[in-house]
């Protein structure tokens, strides 16, 4: 009857598999519901007013963007002093916990940071590690930095810095480089959105990522060639065409001149980017080019407008030196200002342009970020008024697009993705990690050859574990953690991108290798070879045996029951992450009693904020001592240090106690490792029946009485393979040798008798 009963271990795995499938289903259902996250900002105007120092005051929230204008009380009429906003409203890039850091940011009209303040953050390294003080000091450095500057974050910089109008340098935070990068990306992303839409100077593209006009290409071209190539654009609209635009509207039949002379030109417009040398060389006289040249600096553009007809640009009432209202420019759907240069320029004789055309040049400053390689969308508003005292203005628009041919441009450099810099800076570390992983892959692919010499294998394992602790753990800070998974789960539930994971290249590469290794070798590749804290435990255990400390080996029944604990802890972590992520993403403050804790003493009447929910999740994932022991080098509040040291102390008596019985990440890998493609550890027919050597020698108690390896609990220490390949340790091989020695050999034939 017992033969038909599943083992405790098998039952445990079935229960956990069902829980994981249910958890995944819950995530899919939440995503399918399509409930978008609620407004991320947490401050009202009154709360902002309490935070903003005098003489600044907070205006009404903008209707277009989630920003508040700041006004100066000292200025006459309350002049605009800047804008204040929350970064989570505009650029919510998730951090390690899967929740964005929310910053209160204020910038002035020139694009300089007035100040930056941390409103909320759930980064594990600042919550329970270094504390918030380093983060507060870091964000304070943005004060006075301009959005026009290229910001470089340096950690432990030894070279001299030379900040100038183009560059700014900030001190990073050791042990939190990834979090700092994500915070910087979120802060700049939010501030640039405000600068583009509210301050104007950043309306175009990043100045370092736009195309440039070729200064060395000067071709003399006829007007026909200029038109055919697109360097000059022509728009001719008659009075009749304008009347058709107003047909069936209140503006119809209001212009008597248009009705009397429908074939006459309303506007005859020629437009060109005269900052392209070939355009200037083909259209303007030499004297005019000399006048224009000093007004066009590097990175600036100039538009030459030639217009005739009734509706000329800029118009009879235009004030020279101003911004035209009859010709508007947009790029990437954002407005860009043009200002009249008020220059008296002349066209080349015989240019074939209308002789009575008005000639005007408008300059576009480099701060606008106009990209000559992208489309320029020009609009000519046409306004008619109906009524005398309070006339109704009826507007129609004429559109004209302009694009510089590629051969007249220096192509824009490809903009790297936000996380590219992290990969580039760690390329040497990545090469070392890749080499280490390649060595391990080759070694595990040849288990019998690796274990043929027990002493050689022991030294190989010692050296590799030192590499894991020293390089992967303390130097590269690539300790994989359940936090990676909970952060991803929270981001998915909130509908956010997983791109934030790419800011930590070492972890990404290691995860990729581990996921592949799960299919090939199972859970033990990471848990037995690549986990820094696991290696630290193993070293502690070996040192304890060296000094002859007593070792505790639980009975098979107790061992099986203890191994179930890590699956229960995994279910707790997953449940907390999914539920907490849903609450944080969809509410600013949740009543636990209304959500899921009705009737629970101490909780049913307590209102929890999203930050408190996330803090509870962080407390759950602190079951892992990885952050304390590896990331923070035991430099932390004493309860965390005591917990990590206690686990190491226990591992001196019970082999890798935490890894075997408590680790939720190990439980995750054990479940995923069930999809392993084959059983790769060599076994013999005699293993288990009758030989029990490997089973009794296995410190992880991962071999069944019948000799089968339980891969979900195997840490790939390879001791069983060493025994398998040893003539002195493997009982079947010893027996075979003994039998071979006892069989007599015929002296004449050499054949056993």
XYZ file of C-alpha atoms in Angstrom:
753
model
C 0.000 0.000 0.000
C 2.845 2.425 0.853
C 4.266 1.993 -2.635
C 1.249 3.795 -4.059
C 1.482 6.771 -1.726
C 3.353 9.805 -3.032
C 6.305 10.938 -0.983
C 6.107 14.030 1.152
C 8.490 15.695 -1.246
C 6.388 14.891 -4.300
C 3.229 16.120 -2.547
C 5.026 19.311 -1.603
C 6.061 19.961 -5.187
C 2.558 19.330 -6.471
C 1.091 21.789 -3.974
C 3.679 24.425 -4.835
C 3.244 23.930 -8.577
C -0.504 24.481 -8.139
C 0.183 27.610 -6.075
C 2.527 28.982 -8.708
C 0.018 28.336 -11.475
C -2.699 30.048 -9.437
C -0.384 32.990 -8.765
C 0.454 33.297 -12.444
C -3.232 33.106 -13.282
C -3.962 35.888 -10.845
C -1.342 38.102 -12.481
C -2.756 37.389 -15.948
C -6.281 38.153 -14.756
C -5.201 41.441 -13.218
C -3.450 42.436 -16.432
C -6.398 41.319 -18.522
C -8.736 43.520 -16.539
C -6.732 46.423 -17.894
C -7.143 48.513 -14.781
C -4.652 51.303 -15.219
C -2.726 52.557 -12.215
C -4.243 55.493 -10.460
C -2.619 58.895 -10.433
C 0.839 58.354 -8.993
C 1.260 61.756 -7.379
C 0.568 62.011 -3.658
C 0.773 65.736 -2.881
C -2.008 68.283 -3.084
C -1.504 71.978 -3.728
C -1.777 72.757 -0.009
C 0.840 70.154 0.840
C 3.125 71.536 -1.852
C 2.665 75.048 -0.513
C 3.902 73.895 2.893
C 7.030 72.452 1.302
C 7.873 75.373 -1.006
C 9.860 78.081 0.797
C 9.072 81.780 0.597
C 9.100 83.926 -1.486
C 7.801 81.217 -3.858
C 4.102 80.401 -4.084
C 2.323 77.480 -5.775
C -0.198 78.158 -8.535
C -3.032 76.028 -9.841
C -2.242 72.600 -11.239
C -1.640 72.667 -14.991
C -4.438 71.274 -17.171
C -2.033 69.590 -19.616
C 0.694 68.158 -17.379
C 0.684 67.063 -13.717
C 2.800 70.086 -12.713
C 2.268 73.190 -10.588
C 3.695 76.600 -11.552
C 5.809 78.466 -9.021
C 5.537 82.243 -8.742
C 7.829 84.692 -7.007
C 6.140 87.042 -4.536
C 9.054 89.489 -4.831
C 8.467 90.022 -8.549
C 5.892 92.536 -9.739
C 2.773 90.711 -10.790
C 4.081 87.393 -9.516
C 6.469 86.352 -12.292
C 6.861 82.681 -13.158
C 9.713 81.229 -11.104
C 9.522 77.628 -12.307
C 7.528 74.433 -12.045
C 7.242 71.777 -9.347
C 6.179 68.185 -10.019
C 6.495 64.594 -8.879
C 8.735 62.290 -10.910
C 6.347 59.328 -10.533
C 3.703 61.241 -12.512
C 5.913 61.714 -15.565
C 8.640 59.069 -15.599
C 7.761 56.194 -13.229
C 10.751 53.910 -13.804
C 10.544 50.958 -11.389
C 13.359 50.377 -8.945
C 14.593 47.085 -7.500
C 11.353 46.590 -5.593
C 9.330 47.066 -8.772
C 8.011 50.407 -7.448
C 9.344 53.761 -8.746
C 11.156 56.168 -6.485
C 8.986 59.300 -6.219
C 10.847 62.611 -6.148
C 9.560 66.136 -5.697
C 11.357 68.210 -8.336
C 11.428 71.962 -8.947
C 13.053 73.596 -11.989
C 13.321 77.261 -12.942
C 12.465 78.787 -16.348
C 16.091 78.396 -17.459
C 15.968 74.638 -16.883
C 18.015 74.588 -13.670
C 17.029 72.426 -10.724
C 15.791 74.556 -7.837
C 15.704 71.494 -5.621
C 14.995 67.775 -5.449
C 13.384 66.002 -2.491
C 12.638 62.314 -1.878
C 8.922 61.740 -1.297
C 8.920 57.951 -1.187
C 11.268 55.121 -2.073
C 11.247 51.371 -1.595
C 14.779 50.522 -2.702
C 15.976 47.681 -0.449
C 19.489 49.108 -0.175
C 18.107 52.358 1.301
C 15.200 50.885 3.246
C 17.135 48.392 5.329
C 20.739 48.716 4.255
C 22.545 52.019 3.961
C 19.589 54.015 5.209
C 18.109 57.070 3.461
C 20.897 59.502 4.390
C 23.135 58.699 1.375
C 20.130 59.013 -0.964
C 19.157 62.404 0.482
C 22.732 63.634 0.065
C 22.799 62.373 -3.502
C 19.606 64.090 -4.706
C 20.699 67.342 -3.023
C 23.513 67.549 -5.600
C 21.035 68.284 -8.411
C 20.390 71.769 -7.028
C 21.826 74.286 -9.509
C 22.461 71.673 -12.227
C 20.985 72.547 -15.618
C 19.090 70.269 -17.967
C 21.371 71.598 -20.691
C 24.335 69.929 -19.003
C 25.430 66.346 -19.551
C 25.274 64.718 -16.115
C 27.946 62.182 -15.200
C 27.570 60.070 -12.045
C 30.865 58.903 -10.581
C 31.500 56.594 -7.637
C 34.882 56.831 -5.973
C 36.251 59.118 -8.699
C 39.949 59.837 -8.375
C 40.534 61.986 -11.464
C 40.074 65.750 -11.447
C 36.690 67.009 -12.503
C 36.163 69.968 -14.793
C 32.496 70.917 -14.648
C 31.395 73.544 -17.130
C 28.308 74.771 -18.950
C 28.125 71.482 -20.858
C 28.993 68.986 -18.108
C 28.052 68.336 -14.491
C 29.410 65.660 -12.157
C 27.558 64.023 -9.281
C 28.922 61.739 -6.584
C 27.269 58.332 -6.793
C 26.624 55.913 -3.939
C 28.765 52.839 -3.477
C 26.698 49.652 -3.139
C 23.735 51.423 -4.782
C 24.986 52.211 -8.284
C 22.028 50.560 -10.023
C 19.441 52.350 -7.876
C 21.194 55.676 -8.476
C 21.130 55.149 -12.250
C 17.414 54.398 -12.198
C 16.714 57.461 -10.013
C 18.741 59.696 -12.341
C 16.937 58.342 -15.407
C 13.533 58.939 -13.817
C 14.455 62.431 -12.613
C 15.820 63.580 -15.983
C 12.980 61.943 -17.913
C 10.378 63.822 -15.869
C 12.241 67.141 -15.939
C 12.806 67.015 -19.704
C 9.104 66.448 -20.313
C 8.314 69.593 -18.356
C 11.112 71.534 -20.076
C 9.886 70.545 -23.532
C 6.240 71.338 -22.961
C 6.463 74.277 -20.575
C 9.851 75.981 -20.925
C 10.272 75.758 -24.694
C 14.056 75.501 -24.809
C 13.909 71.729 -24.811
C 11.138 71.437 -27.373
C 13.295 69.540 -29.800
C 15.614 66.613 -29.459
C 18.649 66.005 -27.301
C 21.316 68.283 -28.784
C 23.898 65.499 -28.694
C 21.606 63.149 -30.647
C 20.502 65.213 -33.651
C 21.671 65.414 -37.247
C 23.988 68.243 -38.319
C 24.063 70.243 -41.535
C 27.133 69.506 -43.626
C 29.152 72.757 -43.618
C 31.468 71.615 -46.438
C 28.789 70.939 -49.081
C 28.094 74.063 -51.152
C 26.377 73.440 -54.450
C 25.084 76.134 -56.781
C 21.593 75.021 -57.778
C 18.786 76.556 -59.785
C 15.403 77.188 -58.225
C 14.020 74.239 -60.151
C 16.706 71.937 -58.724
C 16.117 73.289 -55.244
C 12.407 72.589 -55.541
C 12.950 69.120 -56.979
C 15.384 68.167 -54.214
C 13.106 69.488 -51.449
C 15.551 72.148 -50.273
C 12.930 74.760 -51.191
C 9.212 74.190 -50.605
C 6.519 76.101 -52.465
C 2.925 76.731 -51.460
C 0.509 78.762 -53.588
C -3.048 79.195 -52.357
C -5.685 81.253 -54.184
C -8.551 83.258 -52.727
C -10.897 80.584 -53.991
C -8.963 77.873 -52.137
C -9.290 79.806 -48.869
C -12.996 80.298 -49.432
C -13.375 76.554 -49.833
C -11.670 76.044 -46.454
C -14.368 78.163 -44.818
C -17.258 76.623 -46.745
C -20.256 75.608 -44.610
C -18.902 77.467 -41.560
C -19.508 80.822 -39.873
C -16.411 82.122 -41.657
C -17.793 81.569 -45.149
C -18.287 84.597 -47.474
C -16.761 87.083 -45.030
C -13.882 88.103 -47.341
C -15.239 90.208 -50.202
C -11.889 90.381 -51.986
C -11.730 86.574 -52.062
C -15.244 86.452 -53.507
C -14.517 89.106 -56.161
C -11.150 87.718 -57.307
C -11.075 83.966 -56.535
C -8.178 83.255 -58.914
C -5.801 85.792 -57.373
C -3.083 84.585 -55.013
C -3.970 84.607 -51.360
C -0.382 83.590 -50.547
C 2.503 82.545 -52.763
C 5.106 81.158 -50.363
C 8.627 79.830 -50.856
C 10.370 78.431 -47.786
C 13.883 77.048 -47.251
C 16.322 76.230 -44.484
C 18.933 78.833 -45.371
C 21.354 77.475 -42.741
C 22.056 74.724 -45.302
C 25.102 76.155 -47.180
C 23.839 75.046 -50.598
C 20.572 76.949 -50.086
C 22.327 80.145 -49.040
C 24.862 79.811 -51.869
C 22.112 79.290 -54.471
C 19.602 81.959 -53.365
C 21.417 84.807 -51.595
C 23.932 87.284 -52.867
C 27.447 87.157 -51.454
C 26.856 90.301 -49.419
C 23.680 88.848 -47.938
C 25.512 85.670 -46.985
C 28.102 87.756 -45.171
C 25.342 89.537 -43.250
C 23.667 86.284 -42.290
C 26.724 84.253 -41.285
C 27.440 85.922 -37.896
C 23.840 85.284 -36.792
C 23.936 81.527 -37.276
C 26.120 79.845 -34.648
C 26.892 76.144 -34.441
C 23.746 74.132 -33.809
C 21.426 76.986 -34.831
C 19.117 77.055 -37.847
C 17.613 79.778 -40.023
C 14.475 79.706 -42.150
C 14.246 81.895 -45.257
C 10.655 82.869 -46.071
C 9.750 84.485 -49.395
C 6.090 85.368 -49.748
C 3.802 87.303 -52.078
C 0.028 87.727 -52.343
C -2.525 89.216 -49.977
C -1.540 87.168 -46.920
C 2.217 87.638 -46.639
C 4.584 86.391 -43.935
C 5.227 87.925 -41.509
C 2.549 90.526 -42.385
C 2.205 94.293 -42.431
C 1.495 94.588 -38.694
C 4.435 92.427 -37.669
C 6.969 94.027 -35.324
C 10.461 93.269 -36.590
C 12.582 91.129 -34.306
C 9.557 89.322 -32.955
C 7.999 85.872 -33.295
C 5.618 85.510 -36.266
C 2.015 84.538 -35.766
C 1.377 83.795 -39.437
C 3.969 81.011 -39.623
C 4.331 78.390 -36.899
C 6.838 75.550 -36.638
C 6.447 72.234 -34.863
C 8.691 69.192 -34.696
C 7.746 65.888 -33.113
C 4.379 67.535 -32.308
C 6.083 70.122 -30.087
C 6.165 73.872 -30.885
C 9.469 75.570 -31.692
C 9.867 79.338 -31.617
C 11.333 81.275 -34.565
C 12.532 84.878 -34.166
C 12.979 87.438 -36.926
C 16.612 88.502 -37.497
C 15.546 91.835 -39.032
C 18.135 91.603 -41.811
C 17.908 93.240 -45.207
C 18.875 90.401 -47.543
C 18.903 90.217 -51.324
C 18.287 87.301 -53.695
C 20.546 86.256 -56.509
C 19.672 87.975 -59.795
C 17.468 85.831 -61.999
C 16.277 83.598 -59.131
C 12.861 83.120 -60.822
C 11.077 84.051 -57.586
C 8.194 86.567 -57.548
C 9.846 90.006 -57.924
C 7.572 91.637 -55.349
C 8.063 88.909 -52.698
C 8.806 89.869 -49.106
C 12.021 88.326 -47.797
C 12.368 87.441 -44.102
C 14.812 85.260 -42.151
C 13.837 83.636 -38.863
C 16.424 82.140 -36.515
C 15.935 79.054 -34.332
C 18.208 78.988 -31.286
C 20.229 75.876 -30.502
C 18.436 75.552 -27.151
C 15.269 74.617 -29.026
C 16.973 71.398 -30.083
C 15.690 71.504 -33.679
C 16.784 68.388 -35.544
C 17.536 69.249 -39.212
C 17.337 65.554 -40.024
C 13.716 65.239 -38.888
C 10.587 66.613 -40.504
C 9.781 70.295 -39.932
C 6.033 70.865 -39.838
C 5.103 74.444 -40.778
C 1.596 75.792 -40.290
C 0.099 79.021 -41.652
C -2.956 80.029 -39.562
C -5.611 81.986 -41.467
C -8.024 83.913 -39.217
C -11.363 85.499 -40.084
C -13.401 87.535 -37.596
C -17.200 87.678 -37.412
C -18.891 90.408 -35.426
C -17.959 93.915 -34.345
C -17.825 94.303 -30.567
C -16.810 90.790 -29.493
C -15.820 89.219 -32.813
C -15.667 85.491 -33.144
C -12.302 84.334 -34.479
C -12.562 81.494 -36.973
C -9.247 79.849 -37.837
C -8.169 77.548 -40.612
C -4.641 76.236 -41.137
C -2.465 75.660 -44.199
C 0.191 72.980 -43.721
C 3.603 72.727 -45.329
C 6.175 70.081 -44.429
C 9.902 70.462 -45.001
C 12.714 67.921 -44.884
C 16.399 68.346 -45.658
C 17.680 65.653 -48.054
C 20.051 63.217 -46.265
C 23.069 64.010 -48.463
C 23.175 67.533 -47.032
C 23.322 66.219 -43.451
C 25.691 64.498 -41.058
C 23.581 61.662 -39.692
C 22.594 61.767 -36.045
C 24.446 59.343 -33.777
C 22.346 56.429 -32.652
C 20.956 57.146 -29.212
C 21.924 54.371 -26.812
C 19.275 52.926 -24.582
C 19.239 54.221 -21.026
C 20.875 51.112 -19.566
C 23.601 50.873 -22.213
C 26.095 52.893 -20.143
C 25.908 50.369 -17.292
C 26.786 47.515 -19.676
C 29.600 49.492 -21.256
C 31.146 50.429 -17.915
C 31.074 46.820 -16.704
C 32.300 45.184 -19.895
C 35.492 43.902 -18.214
C 33.494 42.477 -15.306
C 31.093 40.882 -17.771
C 33.989 39.233 -19.620
C 35.347 37.823 -16.351
C 31.883 36.559 -15.387
C 31.366 35.027 -18.829
C 34.729 33.257 -18.573
C 33.832 31.912 -15.136
C 30.456 30.672 -16.322
C 32.064 29.056 -19.371
C 34.502 27.178 -17.137
C 31.634 25.938 -14.978
C 29.585 24.894 -18.006
C 32.470 22.848 -19.412
C 33.144 21.268 -16.016
C 29.512 20.249 -15.491
C 29.328 18.920 -19.053
C 32.138 16.475 -18.226
C 31.220 15.330 -14.702
C 33.041 12.006 -14.817
C 36.265 13.489 -16.149
C 36.049 16.327 -13.619
C 35.580 13.896 -10.737
C 38.030 11.219 -11.829
C 40.636 12.598 -9.444
C 39.067 13.354 -6.073
C 41.863 15.634 -4.847
C 41.957 17.639 -8.076
C 38.180 18.057 -7.978
C 38.294 19.218 -4.335
C 40.769 21.966 -5.240
C 38.741 22.976 -8.296
C 35.617 23.343 -6.163
C 37.416 25.326 -3.461
C 38.831 27.765 -6.017
C 35.499 28.180 -7.775
C 33.632 28.834 -4.536
C 36.221 31.499 -3.687
C 35.535 33.029 -7.118
C 31.815 32.957 -6.371
C 32.153 34.638 -2.979
C 34.895 37.087 -3.909
C 34.082 38.107 -7.467
C 30.400 37.329 -8.044
C 29.373 38.278 -4.522
C 31.460 41.005 -2.924
C 33.072 42.575 -6.001
C 30.442 42.301 -8.755
C 27.457 42.481 -6.367
C 25.659 39.868 -8.469
C 23.968 37.902 -5.704
C 20.696 36.694 -7.190
C 17.738 37.159 -4.892
C 14.031 36.582 -4.600
C 13.829 40.394 -4.695
C 14.605 40.197 -8.430
C 11.505 38.069 -8.888
C 9.198 40.018 -6.574
C 10.260 43.288 -8.193
C 9.450 41.881 -11.628
C 6.114 40.559 -10.372
C 5.132 43.935 -8.908
C 6.114 45.724 -12.119
C 4.009 43.342 -14.205
C 0.999 43.723 -11.949
C 1.311 47.511 -12.171
C 1.616 47.326 -15.966
C 5.163 48.701 -16.005
C 8.107 47.702 -18.164
C 10.783 45.264 -16.975
C 13.502 47.392 -18.557
C 14.701 48.444 -15.105
C 16.255 44.994 -14.694
C 18.744 45.802 -17.458
C 20.401 48.475 -15.317
C 22.205 45.637 -13.485
C 24.064 43.772 -16.267
C 25.868 41.277 -14.009
C 22.597 40.071 -12.528
C 20.962 39.841 -15.964
C 23.784 37.699 -17.376
C 23.825 35.473 -14.317
C 20.050 35.014 -14.432
C 20.240 34.114 -18.124
C 22.845 31.440 -17.387
C 20.878 30.096 -14.423
C 17.662 29.820 -16.441
C 19.479 27.829 -19.133
C 21.197 25.695 -16.504
C 17.813 24.799 -15.006
C 16.923 23.026 -18.237
C 20.283 21.285 -18.493
C 21.431 20.480 -14.969
C 18.718 21.632 -12.581
C 18.617 23.781 -9.478
C 22.022 22.797 -8.125
C 24.075 24.781 -10.669
C 23.189 28.039 -8.979
C 22.611 26.820 -5.440
C 25.751 24.695 -5.368
C 28.175 26.769 -7.449
C 27.009 30.338 -8.106
C 25.272 31.530 -4.936
C 27.717 33.664 -2.882
C 25.861 33.185 0.393
C 25.552 29.447 -0.276
C 29.294 29.293 -0.907
C 29.871 31.238 2.308
C 27.807 28.670 4.199
C 29.704 25.792 2.632
C 33.047 27.355 3.572
C 31.769 27.833 7.121
C 30.768 24.170 7.294
C 34.122 22.965 5.952
C 35.972 25.141 8.460
C 33.791 23.720 11.252
C 34.669 20.161 10.199
C 38.331 21.077 10.053
C 38.223 22.105 13.718
C 36.129 18.995 14.461
C 32.890 20.664 15.498
C 30.073 18.103 15.836
C 27.839 17.762 12.764
C 24.059 17.305 12.961
C 22.298 15.084 10.442
C 18.527 14.941 10.718
C 16.586 11.763 10.194
C 15.014 11.263 6.773
C 11.567 12.120 8.160
C 12.671 15.343 9.867
C 14.754 16.332 6.845
C 11.783 15.885 4.490
C 9.514 17.956 6.727
C 12.049 20.758 7.096
C 12.537 20.916 3.330
C 8.863 21.764 2.963
C 9.415 25.035 4.852
C 11.103 26.783 1.941
C 8.125 26.113 -0.323
C 5.756 27.586 2.252
C 8.007 30.646 2.536
C 8.085 30.951 -1.252
C 4.275 30.924 -1.377
C 4.259 33.648 1.295
C 6.701 35.818 -0.673
C 4.833 35.402 -3.971
C 1.485 36.150 -2.364
C 2.828 39.258 -0.639
C 4.504 40.523 -3.820
C 1.493 40.024 -6.098
C -1.086 41.344 -3.645
C 1.120 44.203 -2.467
C 2.020 45.178 -6.012
C -1.659 45.298 -6.945
C -2.488 47.492 -3.948
C 0.422 49.871 -4.520
C -0.362 50.217 -8.215
C -4.074 50.880 -7.851
C -4.517 52.884 -4.688
C -2.712 55.652 -2.863
C -4.019 54.595 0.523
C -5.756 51.301 1.114
C -7.887 50.192 4.019
C -6.668 46.733 4.799
C -10.012 46.006 6.408
C -11.756 46.731 3.114
C -9.279 44.714 1.063
C -8.429 41.496 2.740
C -8.025 41.799 6.493
C -11.562 42.280 7.728
C -11.877 40.967 11.211
C -8.160 40.453 11.783
C -7.246 41.898 15.192
C -4.964 44.901 14.929
C -5.522 45.339 11.182
C -9.245 45.686 10.580
C -9.313 49.354 11.520
C -5.873 50.469 10.422
C -5.369 52.469 7.214
C -2.190 51.425 5.423
C -0.425 53.618 2.893
C 1.195 52.154 -0.187
C 4.578 52.748 1.428
C 3.569 50.688 4.453
C 2.312 47.887 2.206
C 5.632 47.842 0.405
C 7.508 47.904 3.707
C 5.599 44.783 4.720
C 6.678 43.101 1.477
C 10.281 44.131 2.145
C 10.040 42.574 5.599
C 8.934 39.276 4.035
C 11.801 39.166 1.524
C 14.224 39.891 4.369
C 13.963 36.172 5.041
C 16.926 36.142 2.698
C 20.146 37.242 4.411
C 21.828 37.929 1.058
C 21.600 41.698 1.264
C 23.094 41.791 4.750
C 25.859 39.263 4.234
C 26.868 39.988 0.624
C 25.536 43.328 -0.633
C 26.219 45.318 2.541
C 29.164 43.314 3.929
C 27.394 42.916 7.300
C 27.387 46.724 7.715
C 23.788 47.144 8.770
C 21.432 47.454 11.725
C 22.298 44.815 14.305
C 19.111 42.667 14.044
C 19.837 41.921 10.380
C 23.489 41.217 11.082
C 22.555 38.945 13.986
C 20.146 37.020 11.741
C 22.725 36.503 8.982
C 25.479 35.524 11.420
C 23.128 33.128 13.187
C 22.386 31.342 9.898
C 26.094 31.010 9.184
C 26.649 29.720 12.707
C 23.926 27.097 12.269
C 25.530 26.032 8.973
C 28.663 25.169 10.932
C 26.684 22.331 12.519
C 23.951 21.591 9.934
C 25.210 21.547 6.368
C 23.893 24.640 4.482
C 20.882 24.912 6.761
C 19.371 28.004 5.156
C 19.814 26.773 1.572
C 18.218 23.405 2.245
C 15.325 24.403 4.480
C 14.502 28.125 4.289
C 15.608 29.700 1.004
C 12.599 30.881 -1.092
C 14.824 31.471 -4.120
C 16.094 27.905 -3.852
C 12.493 26.708 -3.710
C 11.716 28.669 -6.889
C 14.659 27.130 -8.709
C 13.738 23.668 -7.422
C 10.261 23.990 -8.935
C 11.570 25.364 -12.230
C 14.253 22.680 -12.276
C 11.570 20.019 -12.627
C 11.621 20.850 -16.344
C 15.207 19.566 -16.565
C 15.766 17.703 -19.823
C 17.673 14.694 -18.492
C 19.210 13.014 -15.436
C 22.866 13.712 -16.009
C 24.563 12.453 -12.849
C 26.040 8.982 -13.553
C 24.509 6.058 -11.648
C 24.969 2.271 -11.622
C 22.477 -0.531 -11.437
C 23.891 -1.384 -8.018
C 23.207 2.151 -6.685
C 20.596 1.685 -3.965
C 20.311 -2.043 -4.514
C 22.320 -2.937 -2.575
C 24.907 -0.075 -2.416
C 24.020 2.813 -0.081
C 27.432 4.508 0.048
C 26.495 7.665 -1.877
C 23.228 8.025 -0.004
C 24.921 7.951 3.392
C 27.747 10.234 2.240
C 25.402 12.861 0.715
C 25.431 15.871 3.041
C 22.274 17.198 1.408
C 20.321 13.963 1.881
C 19.288 14.218 -1.781
C 19.603 10.510 -2.704
C 16.706 8.097 -2.224
C 17.140 4.605 -0.742
C 16.739 3.173 -4.250
C 19.752 5.220 -5.399
C 17.842 7.827 -7.450
C 19.055 11.421 -7.162
C 16.443 13.977 -6.042
C 17.542 16.798 -8.347
C 15.258 19.350 -6.659
C 17.349 18.970 -3.496
C 20.710 18.226 -5.140
C 23.338 20.992 -4.874
C 25.697 19.337 -7.368
C 28.553 19.054 -4.920
C 29.608 16.091 -7.108
C 30.703 13.976 -4.140
C 28.584 11.099 -5.400
C 30.293 11.359 -8.808
C 33.711 11.334 -7.128
C 32.672 8.142 -5.326
C 31.227 6.736 -8.560
C 34.570 7.209 -10.325
C 36.786 6.032 -7.450
C 38.148 2.489 -7.269
C 38.698 2.999 -3.546
C 35.300 4.459 -2.565
C 32.692 2.949 -4.875
C 31.498 -0.387 -3.409
C 30.513 -1.968 -6.774
C 33.911 -1.090 -8.239
C 35.689 -2.426 -5.162
C 33.722 -5.657 -5.427
C 34.495 -5.950 -9.131
C 38.227 -5.499 -8.469
C 38.140 -8.059 -5.681
C 36.418 -10.564 -7.939
C 38.903 -9.887 -10.722
C 41.815 -10.650 -8.383
C 40.255 -13.874 -7.109
C 39.700 -15.465 -10.570
C 42.712 -17.619 -11.613
C 44.215 -17.067 -15.059
C 45.381 -20.042 -17.202
C 49.126 -19.589 -17.642
C 49.139 -20.895 -21.225
C 46.073 -19.199 -22.735
C 45.808 -16.118 -20.524
C 42.075 -16.801 -20.207
C 40.279 -17.052 -16.881
C 39.344 -20.607 -16.019
